XYZ file of N, CA and C in Angstrom:
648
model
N 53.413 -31.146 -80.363
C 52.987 -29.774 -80.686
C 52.037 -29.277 -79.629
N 52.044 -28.218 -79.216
C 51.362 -27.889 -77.707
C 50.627 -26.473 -78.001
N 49.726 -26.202 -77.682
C 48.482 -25.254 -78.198
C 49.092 -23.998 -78.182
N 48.674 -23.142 -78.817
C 48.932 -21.550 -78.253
C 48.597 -20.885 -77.711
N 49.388 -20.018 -76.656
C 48.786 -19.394 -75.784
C 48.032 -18.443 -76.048
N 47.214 -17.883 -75.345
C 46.572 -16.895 -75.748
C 47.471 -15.520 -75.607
N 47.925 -15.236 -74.575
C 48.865 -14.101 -74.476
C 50.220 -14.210 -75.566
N 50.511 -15.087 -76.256
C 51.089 -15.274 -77.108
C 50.971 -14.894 -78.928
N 49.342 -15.030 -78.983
C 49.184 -14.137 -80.284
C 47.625 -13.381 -80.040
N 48.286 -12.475 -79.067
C 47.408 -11.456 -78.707
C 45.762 -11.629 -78.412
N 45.549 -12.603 -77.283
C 44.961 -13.236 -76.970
C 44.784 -13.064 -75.652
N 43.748 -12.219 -74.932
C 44.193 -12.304 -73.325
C 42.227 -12.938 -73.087
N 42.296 -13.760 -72.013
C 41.257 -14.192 -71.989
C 40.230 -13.221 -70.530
N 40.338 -12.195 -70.204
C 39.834 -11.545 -69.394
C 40.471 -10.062 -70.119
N 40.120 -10.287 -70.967
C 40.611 -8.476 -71.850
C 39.154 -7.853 -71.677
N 37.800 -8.323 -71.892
C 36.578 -7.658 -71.719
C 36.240 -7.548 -70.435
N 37.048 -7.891 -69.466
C 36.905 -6.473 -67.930
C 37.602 -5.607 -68.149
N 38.170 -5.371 -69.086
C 39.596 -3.891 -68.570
C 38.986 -2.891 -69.613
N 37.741 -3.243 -70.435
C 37.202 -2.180 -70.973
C 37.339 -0.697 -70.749
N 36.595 -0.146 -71.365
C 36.605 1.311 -70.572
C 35.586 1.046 -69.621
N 35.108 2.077 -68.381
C 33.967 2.062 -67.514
C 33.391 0.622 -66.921
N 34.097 -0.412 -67.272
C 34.148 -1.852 -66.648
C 35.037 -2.170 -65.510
N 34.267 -2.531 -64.687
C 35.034 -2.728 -62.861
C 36.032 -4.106 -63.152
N 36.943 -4.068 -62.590
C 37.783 -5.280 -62.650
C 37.188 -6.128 -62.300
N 37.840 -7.283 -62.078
C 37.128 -8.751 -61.506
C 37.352 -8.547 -60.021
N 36.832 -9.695 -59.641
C 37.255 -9.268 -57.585
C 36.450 -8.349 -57.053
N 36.560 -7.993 -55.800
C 35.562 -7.789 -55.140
C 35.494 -5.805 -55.386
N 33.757 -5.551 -55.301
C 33.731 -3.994 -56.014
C 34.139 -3.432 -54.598
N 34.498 -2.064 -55.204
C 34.738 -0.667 -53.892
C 34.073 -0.584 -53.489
N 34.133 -0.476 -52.039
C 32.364 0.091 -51.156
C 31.861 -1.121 -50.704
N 32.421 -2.254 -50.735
C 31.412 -3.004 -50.085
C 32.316 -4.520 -49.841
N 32.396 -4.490 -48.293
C 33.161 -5.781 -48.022
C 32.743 -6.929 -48.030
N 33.326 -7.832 -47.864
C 32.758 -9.260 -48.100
C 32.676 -9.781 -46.366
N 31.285 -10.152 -47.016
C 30.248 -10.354 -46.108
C 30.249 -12.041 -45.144
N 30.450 -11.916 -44.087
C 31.113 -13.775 -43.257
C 29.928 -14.123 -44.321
N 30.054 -15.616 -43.923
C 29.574 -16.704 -44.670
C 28.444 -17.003 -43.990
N 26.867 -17.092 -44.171
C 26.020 -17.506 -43.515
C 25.457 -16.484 -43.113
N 25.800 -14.686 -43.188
C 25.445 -13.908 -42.505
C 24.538 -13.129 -43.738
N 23.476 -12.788 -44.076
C 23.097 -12.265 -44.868
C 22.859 -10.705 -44.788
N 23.452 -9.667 -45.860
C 23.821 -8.269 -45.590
C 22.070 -7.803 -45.233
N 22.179 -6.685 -44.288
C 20.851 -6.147 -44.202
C 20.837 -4.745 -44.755
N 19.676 -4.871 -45.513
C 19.260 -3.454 -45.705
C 18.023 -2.873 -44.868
N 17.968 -2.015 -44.591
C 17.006 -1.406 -43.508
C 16.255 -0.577 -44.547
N 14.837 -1.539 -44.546
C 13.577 -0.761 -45.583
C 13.449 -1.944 -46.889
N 14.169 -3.010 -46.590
C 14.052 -3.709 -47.985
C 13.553 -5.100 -46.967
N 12.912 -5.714 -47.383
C 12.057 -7.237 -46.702
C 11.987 -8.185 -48.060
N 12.071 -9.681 -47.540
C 11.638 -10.483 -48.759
C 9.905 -10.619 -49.264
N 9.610 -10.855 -49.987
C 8.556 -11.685 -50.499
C 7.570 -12.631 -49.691
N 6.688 -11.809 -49.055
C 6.213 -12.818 -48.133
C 7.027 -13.115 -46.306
N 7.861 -12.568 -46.250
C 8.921 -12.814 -45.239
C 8.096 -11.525 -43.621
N 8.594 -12.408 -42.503
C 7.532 -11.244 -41.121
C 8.646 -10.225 -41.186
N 8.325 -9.379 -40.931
C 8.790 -7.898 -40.717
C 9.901 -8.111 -39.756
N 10.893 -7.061 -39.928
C 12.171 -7.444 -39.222
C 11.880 -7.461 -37.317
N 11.866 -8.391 -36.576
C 11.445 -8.137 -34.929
C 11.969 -7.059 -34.287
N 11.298 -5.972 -34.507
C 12.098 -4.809 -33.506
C 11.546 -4.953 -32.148
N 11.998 -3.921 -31.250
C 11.413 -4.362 -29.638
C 10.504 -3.892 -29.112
N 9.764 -4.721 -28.417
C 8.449 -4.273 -28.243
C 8.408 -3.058 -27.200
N 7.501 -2.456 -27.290
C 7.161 -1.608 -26.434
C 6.631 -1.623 -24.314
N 7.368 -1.362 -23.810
C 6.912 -1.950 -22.437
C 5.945 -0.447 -21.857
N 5.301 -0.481 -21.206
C 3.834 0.038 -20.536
C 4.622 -0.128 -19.293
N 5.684 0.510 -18.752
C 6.212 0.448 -17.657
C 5.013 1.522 -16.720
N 5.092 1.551 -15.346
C 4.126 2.042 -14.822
C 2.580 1.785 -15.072
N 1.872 1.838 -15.984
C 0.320 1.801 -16.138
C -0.282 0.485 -14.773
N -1.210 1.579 -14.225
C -1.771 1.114 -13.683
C -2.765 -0.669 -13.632
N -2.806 -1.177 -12.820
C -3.158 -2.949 -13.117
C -4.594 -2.440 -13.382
N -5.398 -3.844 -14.106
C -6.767 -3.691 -14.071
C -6.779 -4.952 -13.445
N -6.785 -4.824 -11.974
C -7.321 -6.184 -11.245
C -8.840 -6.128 -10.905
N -9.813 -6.900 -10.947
C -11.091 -7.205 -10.072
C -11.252 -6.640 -9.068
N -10.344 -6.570 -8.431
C -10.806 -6.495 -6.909
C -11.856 -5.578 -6.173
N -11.726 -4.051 -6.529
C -12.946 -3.431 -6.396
C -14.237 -3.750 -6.550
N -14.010 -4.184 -8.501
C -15.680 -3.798 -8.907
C -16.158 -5.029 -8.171
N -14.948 -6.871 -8.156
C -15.869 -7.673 -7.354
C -16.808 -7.975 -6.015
N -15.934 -6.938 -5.000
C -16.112 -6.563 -4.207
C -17.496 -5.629 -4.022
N -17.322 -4.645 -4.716
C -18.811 -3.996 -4.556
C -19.926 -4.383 -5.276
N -19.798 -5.714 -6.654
C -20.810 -6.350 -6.936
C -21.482 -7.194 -5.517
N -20.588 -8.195 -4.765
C -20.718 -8.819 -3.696
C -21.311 -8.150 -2.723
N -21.034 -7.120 -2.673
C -21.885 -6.638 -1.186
C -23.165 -6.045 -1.824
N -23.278 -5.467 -3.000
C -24.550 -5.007 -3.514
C -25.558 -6.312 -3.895
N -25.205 -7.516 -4.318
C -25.351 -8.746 -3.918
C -26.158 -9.375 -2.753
N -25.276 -9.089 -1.643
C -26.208 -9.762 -0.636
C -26.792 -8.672 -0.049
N -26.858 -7.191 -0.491
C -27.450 -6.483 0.162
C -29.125 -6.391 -0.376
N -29.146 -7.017 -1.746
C -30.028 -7.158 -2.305
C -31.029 -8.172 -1.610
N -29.784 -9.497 -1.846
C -30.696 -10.741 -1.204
C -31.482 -10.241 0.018
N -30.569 -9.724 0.714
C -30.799 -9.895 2.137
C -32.604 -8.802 2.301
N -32.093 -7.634 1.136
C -33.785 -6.947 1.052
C -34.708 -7.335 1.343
N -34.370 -8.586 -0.237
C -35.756 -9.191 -0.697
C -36.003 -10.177 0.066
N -35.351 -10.511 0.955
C -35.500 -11.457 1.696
C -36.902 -11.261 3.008
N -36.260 -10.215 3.357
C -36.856 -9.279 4.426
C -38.220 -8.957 3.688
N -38.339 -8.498 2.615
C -39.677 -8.084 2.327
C -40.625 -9.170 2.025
N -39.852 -10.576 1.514
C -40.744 -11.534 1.256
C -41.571 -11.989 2.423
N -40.493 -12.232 3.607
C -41.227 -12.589 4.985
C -42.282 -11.562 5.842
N -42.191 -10.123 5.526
C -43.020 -9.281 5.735
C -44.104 -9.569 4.879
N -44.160 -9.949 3.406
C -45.166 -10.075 2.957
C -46.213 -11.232 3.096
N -45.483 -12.310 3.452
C -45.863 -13.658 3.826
C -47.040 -13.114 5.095
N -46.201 -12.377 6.003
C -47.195 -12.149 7.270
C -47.996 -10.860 7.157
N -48.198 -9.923 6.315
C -49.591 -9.431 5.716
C -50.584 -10.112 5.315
N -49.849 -11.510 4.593
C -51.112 -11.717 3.616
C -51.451 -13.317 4.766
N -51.173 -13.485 5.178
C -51.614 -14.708 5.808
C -51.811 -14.557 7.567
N -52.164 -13.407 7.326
C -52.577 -13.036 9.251
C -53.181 -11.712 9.053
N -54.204 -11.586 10.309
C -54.784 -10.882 10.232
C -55.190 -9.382 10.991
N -55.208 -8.178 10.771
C -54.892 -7.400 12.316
C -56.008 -7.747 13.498
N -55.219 -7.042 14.554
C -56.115 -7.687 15.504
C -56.686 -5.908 16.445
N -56.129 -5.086 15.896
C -56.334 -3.581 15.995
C -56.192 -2.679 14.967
N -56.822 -1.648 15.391
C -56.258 -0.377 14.262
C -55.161 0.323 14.456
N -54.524 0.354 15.449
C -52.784 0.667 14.989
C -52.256 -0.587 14.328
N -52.302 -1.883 14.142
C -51.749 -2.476 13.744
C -52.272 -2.462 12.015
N -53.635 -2.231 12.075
C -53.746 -2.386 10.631
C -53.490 -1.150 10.036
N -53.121 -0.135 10.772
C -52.221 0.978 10.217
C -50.690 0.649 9.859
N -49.991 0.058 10.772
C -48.882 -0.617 10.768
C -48.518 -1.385 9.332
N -49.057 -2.469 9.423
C -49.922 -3.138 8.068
C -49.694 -2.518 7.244
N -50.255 -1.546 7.187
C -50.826 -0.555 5.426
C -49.071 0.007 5.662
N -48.982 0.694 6.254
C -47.210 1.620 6.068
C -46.160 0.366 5.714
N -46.269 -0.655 6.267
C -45.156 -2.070 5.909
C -45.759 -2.578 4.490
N -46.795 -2.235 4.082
C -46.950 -2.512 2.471
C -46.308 -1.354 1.658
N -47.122 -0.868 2.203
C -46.165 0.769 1.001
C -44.771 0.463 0.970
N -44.006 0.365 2.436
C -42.786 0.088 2.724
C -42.104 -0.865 1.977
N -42.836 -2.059 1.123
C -42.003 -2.877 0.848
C -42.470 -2.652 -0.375
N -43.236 -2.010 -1.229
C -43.489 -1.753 -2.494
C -42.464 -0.748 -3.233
N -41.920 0.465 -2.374
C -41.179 1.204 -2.565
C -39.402 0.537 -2.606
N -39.519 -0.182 -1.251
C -38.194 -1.012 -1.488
C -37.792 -2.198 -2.147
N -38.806 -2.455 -2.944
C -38.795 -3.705 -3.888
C -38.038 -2.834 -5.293
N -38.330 -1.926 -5.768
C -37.191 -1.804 -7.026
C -35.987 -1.235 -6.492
N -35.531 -0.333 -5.571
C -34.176 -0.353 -5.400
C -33.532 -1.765 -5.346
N -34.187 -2.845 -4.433
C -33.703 -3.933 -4.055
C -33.235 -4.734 -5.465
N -34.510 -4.766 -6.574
C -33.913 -5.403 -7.937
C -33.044 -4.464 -8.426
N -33.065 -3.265 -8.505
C -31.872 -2.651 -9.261
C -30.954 -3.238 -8.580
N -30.166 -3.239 -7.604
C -29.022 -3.575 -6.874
C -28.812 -4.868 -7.427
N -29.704 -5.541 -7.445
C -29.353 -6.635 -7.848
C -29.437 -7.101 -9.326
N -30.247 -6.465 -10.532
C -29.416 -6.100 -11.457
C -27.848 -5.190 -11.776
N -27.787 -4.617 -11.389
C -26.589 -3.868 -11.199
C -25.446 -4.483 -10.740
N -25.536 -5.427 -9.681
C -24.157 -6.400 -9.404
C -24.182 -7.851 -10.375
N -24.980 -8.072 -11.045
C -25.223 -8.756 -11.916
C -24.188 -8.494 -13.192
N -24.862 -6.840 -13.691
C -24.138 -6.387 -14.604
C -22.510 -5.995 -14.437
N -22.510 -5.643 -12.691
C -21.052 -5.700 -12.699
C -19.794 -6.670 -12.676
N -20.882 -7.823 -12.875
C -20.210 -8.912 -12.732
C -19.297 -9.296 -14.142
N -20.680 -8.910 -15.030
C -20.401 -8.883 -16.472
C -19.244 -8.043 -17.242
N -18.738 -7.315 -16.358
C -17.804 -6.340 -16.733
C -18.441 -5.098 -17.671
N -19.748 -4.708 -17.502
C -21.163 -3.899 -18.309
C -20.710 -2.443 -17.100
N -20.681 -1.768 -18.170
C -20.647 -0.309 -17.336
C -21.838 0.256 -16.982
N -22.651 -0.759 -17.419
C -24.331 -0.295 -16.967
C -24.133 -0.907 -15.550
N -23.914 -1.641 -14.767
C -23.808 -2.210 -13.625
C -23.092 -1.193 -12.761
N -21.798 -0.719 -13.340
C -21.165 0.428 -11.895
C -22.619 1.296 -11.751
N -22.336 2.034 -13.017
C -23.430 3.024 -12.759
C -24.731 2.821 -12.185
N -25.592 1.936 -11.727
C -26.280 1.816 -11.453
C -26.138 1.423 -9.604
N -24.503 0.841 -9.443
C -24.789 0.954 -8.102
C -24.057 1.970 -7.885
N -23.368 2.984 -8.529
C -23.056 4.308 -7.818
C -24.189 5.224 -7.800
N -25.262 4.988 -8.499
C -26.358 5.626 -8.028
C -27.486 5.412 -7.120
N -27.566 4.040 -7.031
C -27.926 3.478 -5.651
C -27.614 3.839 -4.166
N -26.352 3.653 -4.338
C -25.450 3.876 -3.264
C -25.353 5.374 -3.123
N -25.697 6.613 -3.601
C -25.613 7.785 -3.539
C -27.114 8.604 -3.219
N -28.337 7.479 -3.286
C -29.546 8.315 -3.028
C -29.428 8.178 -1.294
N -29.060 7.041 -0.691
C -29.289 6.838 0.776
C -28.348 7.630 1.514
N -26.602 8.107 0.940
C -26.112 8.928 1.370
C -26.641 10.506 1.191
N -27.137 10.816 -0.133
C -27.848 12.119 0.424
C -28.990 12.313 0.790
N -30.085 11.310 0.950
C -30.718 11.359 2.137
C -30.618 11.647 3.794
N -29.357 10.710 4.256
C -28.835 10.952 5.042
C -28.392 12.480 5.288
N -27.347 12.990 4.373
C -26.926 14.542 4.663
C -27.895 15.330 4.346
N -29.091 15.437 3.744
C -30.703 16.446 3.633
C -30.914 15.830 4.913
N -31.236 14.902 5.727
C -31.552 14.792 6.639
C -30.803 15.334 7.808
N -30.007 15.258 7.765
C -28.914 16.091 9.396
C -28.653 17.348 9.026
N -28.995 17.774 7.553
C -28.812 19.070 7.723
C -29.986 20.062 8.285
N -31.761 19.330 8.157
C -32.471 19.922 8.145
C -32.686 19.900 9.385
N -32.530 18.622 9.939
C -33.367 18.087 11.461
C -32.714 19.311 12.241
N -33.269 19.649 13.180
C -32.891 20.282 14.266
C -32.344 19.721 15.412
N -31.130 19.788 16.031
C -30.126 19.435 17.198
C -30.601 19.720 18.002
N -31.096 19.546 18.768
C -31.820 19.606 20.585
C -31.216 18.227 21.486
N -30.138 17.693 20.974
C -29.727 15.960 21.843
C -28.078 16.489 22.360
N -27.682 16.708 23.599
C -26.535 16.553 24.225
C -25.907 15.348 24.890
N -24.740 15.275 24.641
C -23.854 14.201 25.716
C -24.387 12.440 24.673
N -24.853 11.702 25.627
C -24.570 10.750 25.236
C -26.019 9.942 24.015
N -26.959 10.794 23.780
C -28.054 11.029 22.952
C -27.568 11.337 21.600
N -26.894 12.216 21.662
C -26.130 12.943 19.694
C -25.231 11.420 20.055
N -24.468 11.171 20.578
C -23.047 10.014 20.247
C -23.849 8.824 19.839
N -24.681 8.521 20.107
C -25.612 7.317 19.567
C -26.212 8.290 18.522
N -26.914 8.886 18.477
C -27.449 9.459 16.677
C -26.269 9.160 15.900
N -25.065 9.982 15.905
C -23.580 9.900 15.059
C -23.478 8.502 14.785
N -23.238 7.535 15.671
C -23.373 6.067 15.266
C -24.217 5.361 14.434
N -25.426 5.948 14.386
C -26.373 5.104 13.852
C -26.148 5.531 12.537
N -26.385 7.333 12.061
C -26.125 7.549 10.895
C -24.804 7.210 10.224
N -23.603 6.993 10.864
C -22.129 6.259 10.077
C -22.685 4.687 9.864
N -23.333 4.389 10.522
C -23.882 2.797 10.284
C -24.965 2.845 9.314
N -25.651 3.883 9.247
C -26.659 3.620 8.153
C -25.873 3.921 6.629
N -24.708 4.487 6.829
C -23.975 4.686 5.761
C -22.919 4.224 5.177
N -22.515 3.262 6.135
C -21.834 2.605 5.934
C -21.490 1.426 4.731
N -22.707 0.868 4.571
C -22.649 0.164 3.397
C -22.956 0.982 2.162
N -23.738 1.340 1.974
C -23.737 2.676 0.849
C -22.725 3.118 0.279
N -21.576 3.647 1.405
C -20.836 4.222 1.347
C -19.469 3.579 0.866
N -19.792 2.212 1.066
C -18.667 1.420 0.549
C -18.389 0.762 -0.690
N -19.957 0.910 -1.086
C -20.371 0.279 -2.362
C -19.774 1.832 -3.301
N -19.909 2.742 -2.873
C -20.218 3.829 -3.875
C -18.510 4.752 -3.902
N -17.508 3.780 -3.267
C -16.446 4.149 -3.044
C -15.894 3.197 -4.199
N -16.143 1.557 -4.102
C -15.678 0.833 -4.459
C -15.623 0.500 -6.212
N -17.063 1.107 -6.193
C -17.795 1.294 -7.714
C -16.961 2.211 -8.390
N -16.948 3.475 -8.026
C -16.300 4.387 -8.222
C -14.956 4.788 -9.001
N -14.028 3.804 -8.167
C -13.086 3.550 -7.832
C -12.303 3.529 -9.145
N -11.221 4.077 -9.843
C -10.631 3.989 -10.952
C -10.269 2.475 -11.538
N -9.867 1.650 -10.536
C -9.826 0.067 -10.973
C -10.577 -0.479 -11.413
N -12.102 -0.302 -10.793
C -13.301 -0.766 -11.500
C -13.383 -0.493 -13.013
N -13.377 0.838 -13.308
C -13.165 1.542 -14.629
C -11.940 0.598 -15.795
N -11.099 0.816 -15.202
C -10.435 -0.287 -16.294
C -10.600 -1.609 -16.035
N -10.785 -2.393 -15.031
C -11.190 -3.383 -15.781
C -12.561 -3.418 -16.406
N -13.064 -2.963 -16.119
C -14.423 -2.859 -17.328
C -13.840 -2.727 -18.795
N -13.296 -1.914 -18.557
C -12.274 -1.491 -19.889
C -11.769 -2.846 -20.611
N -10.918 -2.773 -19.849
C -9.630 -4.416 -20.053
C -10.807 -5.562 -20.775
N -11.605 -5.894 -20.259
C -12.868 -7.121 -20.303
C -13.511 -6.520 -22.081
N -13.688 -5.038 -22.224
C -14.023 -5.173 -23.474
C -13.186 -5.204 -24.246
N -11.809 -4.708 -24.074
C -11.080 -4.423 -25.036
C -10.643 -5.866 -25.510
N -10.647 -7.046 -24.267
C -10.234 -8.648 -24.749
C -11.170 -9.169 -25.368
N -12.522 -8.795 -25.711
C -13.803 -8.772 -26.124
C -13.484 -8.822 -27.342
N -12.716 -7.787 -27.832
C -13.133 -7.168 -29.409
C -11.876 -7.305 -30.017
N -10.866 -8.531 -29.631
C -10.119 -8.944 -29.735
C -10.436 -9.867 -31.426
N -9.723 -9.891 -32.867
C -10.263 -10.658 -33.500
C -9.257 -11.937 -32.821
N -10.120 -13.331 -33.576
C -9.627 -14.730 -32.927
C -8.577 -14.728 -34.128
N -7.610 -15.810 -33.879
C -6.706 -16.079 -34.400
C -6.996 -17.366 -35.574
N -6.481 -17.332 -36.203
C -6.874 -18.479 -37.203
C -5.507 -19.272 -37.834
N -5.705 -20.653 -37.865
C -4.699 -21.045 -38.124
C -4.845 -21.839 -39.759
């Protein structure tokens, strides 16, 4: 004796898909079947905890580099232009104070080489705070030697503008020399300082600054 079928006394065993408003069995309309291993994406939907889908990063094509090279450069020469000051004024001072005049132009001499080195003793430490600070990547450091570097150049131009020209031929061609030489370093520091590269990396140095650390 062998069981009965179901389609036999009205018996179908998948009769509650063919309902009304019930989708057949098999795969729904609208949506194909998906390879194996490939998981469907929706764009705006993420798992639970899961990193954000990797889109592509952004490239900074063109922007200018923030290399060293300037601001190190004009820390360095503001540097030994410092040393080299204080250097000079220490040995001037050594021989004020441990010798004695032996005339009165000299002990006039004397008195003007003191003033002289009293006055050039704080430019000399600024400079040399200032390449200090530019070392630091401190925007207090440019600024301080672009203002350094800018009192001796307009000294220089108040000076040739006021002096009066009475020197021809080969008298002015040696003046012209001396003043491009007296300006010369000044002028290089206050170019270099200046200089838009300096500016970002100053920049660059804080912005890696204020960087939070990573934690694992």
């Amino acid at each position: 004796m062998g069981y009965p079928q179901g389609s036999q006394h009205g018996y179908e065993p998948y009769a509650g898909q063919h309902q009304a408003g019930a989708a057949p069995y098999g795969p729904q309309p609208g949506y194909g079947a998906q390879p194996y291993g490939t998981p469907e994406y929706h764009p705006g939907a993420q798992a639970f905890g899961a990193a954000p889908y990797p889109g592509p990063v952004p490239q900074a094509y063109g922007r200018p580099s923030a290399g060293p090279g300037t601001a190190i450069t004009a820390a360095v020469i503001a540097l030994l232009v410092s040393l080299g000051g204080l250097a000079v004024m220490g040995v001037a001072t050594m021989v004020i104070l441990f010798s004695e005049p032996s005339s009165a132009s000299e002990d006039e001499f004397r008195s003007a080489l003191t003033i002289a080195i009293v006055i050039g003793a704080l430019p000399a430490l600024l400079l040399l705070i200032g390449a200090y600070l530019l070392f630091r990547r401190k925007t207090a450091g440019r600024v301080i030697l672009i203002l350094l570097s800018s009192l001796p150049l307009l000294y220089l131009a108040i000076s040739a503008a006021i002096t009066p020209v009475d020197v021809e031929g080969q008298e002015l061609a040696f003046a012209v020399i001396g003043v491009v030489a007296l300006a010369f370093v000044p002028l290089t520091i206050l170019i270099l300082a200046a200089a838009p590269s300096t500016g970002r990396w100053i920049r660059a140095g804080r912005a890696g600054s204020q960087q939070p650390y990573r934690q694992y």
